[in-house]
Amino acid sequence: MPGVGKLLKQAQKMQKAMEEIQRGLEEMDVEGSAAGGAVKAVVSGQGSLKSLKIDPEFLKEDAGSVESSVVAAINDAVSKAKAISDEQMGKVTGGFSIPGMF
């Protein structure tokens, strides 16, 4: 069964490429913002929150506005990170969805 060996080698090559992409995504910074840039969130390419910055002037607003803007900025960054991750993984997987991947 020479086809099985070739298939296994291709799978190993794909796995290695995916691991390299995941390492790159973890090191990547993706920024999202809200409230006209008063709130900025930075996440890794895998969606882990790295930092959050809030303009001190914006903190004078009501708590509800600040809270919703923080959530919006984080969601913006995570959404961008997911799009980048999907694009990068799609290059390796040929567009196939792999369960358990970001």
PDB file of C-alpha atoms in Angstrom:
ATOM      1  CA  MET A   1       0.000   0.000   0.000  1.00  0.00           C
ATOM      2  CA  PRO A   2       2.338   2.765  -1.140  1.00  0.00           C
ATOM      3  CA  GLY A   3      -0.529   5.278  -1.107  1.00  0.00           C
ATOM      4  CA  VAL A   4      -0.912   5.060   2.669  1.00  0.00           C
ATOM      5  CA  GLY A   5       2.714   5.988   3.294  1.00  0.00           C
ATOM      6  CA  LYS A   6       2.434   8.961   0.977  1.00  0.00           C
ATOM      7  CA  LEU A   7      -0.770  10.058   2.703  1.00  0.00           C
ATOM      8  CA  LEU A   8       0.900   9.809   6.120  1.00  0.00           C
ATOM      9  CA  LYS A   9       3.840  11.922   4.936  1.00  0.00           C
ATOM     10  CA  GLN A  10       1.456  14.552   3.600  1.00  0.00           C
ATOM     11  CA  ALA A  11      -0.447  14.576   6.902  1.00  0.00           C
ATOM     12  CA  GLN A  12       2.805  14.985   8.849  1.00  0.00           C
ATOM     13  CA  LYS A  13       3.866  17.829   6.565  1.00  0.00           C
ATOM     14  CA  MET A  14       0.493  19.529   7.039  1.00  0.00           C
ATOM     15  CA  GLN A  15       0.698  19.092  10.820  1.00  0.00           C
ATOM     16  CA  LYS A  16       4.160  20.668  10.903  1.00  0.00           C
ATOM     17  CA  ALA A  17       2.988  23.607   8.796  1.00  0.00           C
ATOM     18  CA  MET A  18      -0.021  24.111  11.068  1.00  0.00           C
ATOM     19  CA  GLU A  19       2.203  24.094  14.160  1.00  0.00           C
ATOM     20  CA  GLU A  20       4.430  26.747  12.575  1.00  0.00           C
ATOM     21  CA  ILE A  21       1.401  28.887  11.772  1.00  0.00           C
ATOM     22  CA  GLN A  22       0.088  28.517  15.328  1.00  0.00           C
ATOM     23  CA  ARG A  23       3.433  29.650  16.750  1.00  0.00           C
ATOM     24  CA  GLY A  24       3.387  32.652  14.444  1.00  0.00           C
ATOM     25  CA  LEU A  25      -0.189  33.488  15.398  1.00  0.00           C
ATOM     26  CA  GLU A  26       0.663  33.374  19.099  1.00  0.00           C
ATOM     27  CA  GLU A  27       3.443  35.930  18.556  1.00  0.00           C
ATOM     28  CA  MET A  28       1.273  38.184  16.375  1.00  0.00           C
ATOM     29  CA  ASP A  29      -0.385  41.311  17.785  1.00  0.00           C
ATOM     30  CA  VAL A  30      -3.860  42.155  16.475  1.00  0.00           C
ATOM     31  CA  GLU A  31      -5.445  45.410  17.599  1.00  0.00           C
ATOM     32  CA  GLY A  32      -9.101  46.208  17.965  1.00  0.00           C
ATOM     33  CA  SER A  33     -10.647  49.456  19.084  1.00  0.00           C
ATOM     34  CA  ALA A  34     -13.891  51.088  20.121  1.00  0.00           C
ATOM     35  CA  ALA A  35     -15.245  54.503  21.126  1.00  0.00           C
ATOM     36  CA  GLY A  36     -13.300  56.243  18.398  1.00  0.00           C
ATOM     37  CA  GLY A  37     -10.022  54.726  19.545  1.00  0.00           C
ATOM     38  CA  ALA A  38     -10.482  55.612  23.212  1.00  0.00           C
ATOM     39  CA  VAL A  39     -10.360  51.896  24.018  1.00  0.00           C
ATOM     40  CA  LYS A  40      -7.779  49.643  22.362  1.00  0.00           C
ATOM     41  CA  ALA A  41      -7.356  45.924  22.875  1.00  0.00           C
ATOM     42  CA  VAL A  42      -4.472  43.818  21.602  1.00  0.00           C
ATOM     43  CA  VAL A  43      -4.844  40.069  21.228  1.00  0.00           C
ATOM     44  CA  SER A  44      -2.569  37.381  19.866  1.00  0.00           C
ATOM     45  CA  GLY A  45      -3.369  35.902  16.483  1.00  0.00           C
ATOM     46  CA  GLN A  46      -4.960  33.059  18.444  1.00  0.00           C
ATOM     47  CA  GLY A  47      -7.273  35.435  20.304  1.00  0.00           C
ATOM     48  CA  SER A  48      -5.601  35.659  23.729  1.00  0.00           C
ATOM     49  CA  LEU A  49      -5.864  39.119  25.267  1.00  0.00           C
ATOM     50  CA  LYS A  50      -2.406  40.702  25.550  1.00  0.00           C
ATOM     51  CA  SER A  51      -3.188  44.268  26.549  1.00  0.00           C
ATOM     52  CA  LEU A  52      -5.957  46.785  27.036  1.00  0.00           C
ATOM     53  CA  LYS A  53      -5.555  50.554  26.936  1.00  0.00           C
ATOM     54  CA  ILE A  54      -8.201  53.083  27.890  1.00  0.00           C
ATOM     55  CA  ASP A  55      -7.836  56.818  27.356  1.00  0.00           C
ATOM     56  CA  PRO A  56      -7.990  58.380  30.843  1.00  0.00           C
ATOM     57  CA  GLU A  57     -10.431  61.011  29.563  1.00  0.00           C
ATOM     58  CA  PHE A  58     -12.810  58.263  28.474  1.00  0.00           C
ATOM     59  CA  LEU A  59     -12.887  56.910  32.025  1.00  0.00           C
ATOM     60  CA  LYS A  60     -14.862  60.028  32.961  1.00  0.00           C
ATOM     61  CA  GLU A  61     -17.812  58.628  30.982  1.00  0.00           C
ATOM     62  CA  ASP A  62     -20.452  56.537  32.697  1.00  0.00           C
ATOM     63  CA  ALA A  63     -19.390  53.034  33.704  1.00  0.00           C
ATOM     64  CA  GLY A  64     -21.809  51.339  31.294  1.00  0.00           C
ATOM     65  CA  SER A  65     -20.304  53.121  28.291  1.00  0.00           C
ATOM     66  CA  VAL A  66     -16.779  52.258  29.351  1.00  0.00           C
ATOM     67  CA  GLU A  67     -17.672  48.616  29.989  1.00  0.00           C
ATOM     68  CA  SER A  68     -19.463  48.155  26.665  1.00  0.00           C
ATOM     69  CA  SER A  69     -16.594  49.855  24.826  1.00  0.00           C
ATOM     70  CA  VAL A  70     -14.055  47.528  26.468  1.00  0.00           C
ATOM     71  CA  VAL A  71     -16.097  44.513  25.371  1.00  0.00           C
ATOM     72  CA  ALA A  72     -16.477  45.958  21.855  1.00  0.00           C
ATOM     73  CA  ALA A  73     -12.729  46.598  21.505  1.00  0.00           C
ATOM     74  CA  ILE A  74     -11.868  43.072  22.647  1.00  0.00           C
ATOM     75  CA  ASN A  75     -14.479  41.555  20.328  1.00  0.00           C
ATOM     76  CA  ASP A  76     -13.130  43.650  17.434  1.00  0.00           C
ATOM     77  CA  ALA A  77      -9.586  42.399  18.036  1.00  0.00           C
ATOM     78  CA  VAL A  78     -10.694  38.767  18.473  1.00  0.00           C
ATOM     79  CA  SER A  79     -12.759  38.939  15.282  1.00  0.00           C
ATOM     80  CA  LYS A  80      -9.774  40.267  13.325  1.00  0.00           C
ATOM     81  CA  ALA A  81      -7.510  37.601  14.849  1.00  0.00           C
ATOM     82  CA  LYS A  82      -9.960  34.858  13.886  1.00  0.00           C
ATOM     83  CA  ALA A  83     -10.079  36.113  10.302  1.00  0.00           C
ATOM     84  CA  ILE A  84      -6.271  36.103  10.125  1.00  0.00           C
ATOM     85  CA  SER A  85      -6.101  32.637  11.693  1.00  0.00           C
ATOM     86  CA  ASP A  86      -8.732  31.253   9.323  1.00  0.00           C
ATOM     87  CA  GLU A  87      -6.870  32.710   6.350  1.00  0.00           C
ATOM     88  CA  GLN A  88      -3.506  31.302   7.467  1.00  0.00           C
ATOM     89  CA  MET A  89      -4.902  27.859   8.311  1.00  0.00           C
ATOM     90  CA  GLY A  90      -6.874  27.812   5.068  1.00  0.00           C
ATOM     91  CA  LYS A  91      -3.604  28.056   3.162  1.00  0.00           C
ATOM     92  CA  VAL A  92      -2.471  24.796   4.771  1.00  0.00           C
ATOM     93  CA  THR A  93      -5.742  22.905   4.976  1.00  0.00           C
ATOM     94  CA  GLY A  94      -7.059  23.950   1.593  1.00  0.00           C
ATOM     95  CA  GLY A  95     -10.159  25.397   3.234  1.00  0.00           C
ATOM     96  CA  PHE A  96     -11.131  22.281   5.170  1.00  0.00           C
ATOM     97  CA  SER A  97     -12.372  23.013   8.666  1.00  0.00           C
ATOM     98  CA  ILE A  98     -10.418  21.120  11.290  1.00  0.00           C
ATOM     99  CA  PRO A  99     -12.254  20.548  14.586  1.00  0.00           C
ATOM    100  CA  GLY A 100     -10.495  21.960  17.622  1.00  0.00           C
ATOM    101  CA  MET A 101      -8.619  24.634  15.713  1.00  0.00           C
ATOM    102  CA  PHE A 102      -9.238  28.295  16.623  1.00  0.00           C
TER     103      PHE A 102
END
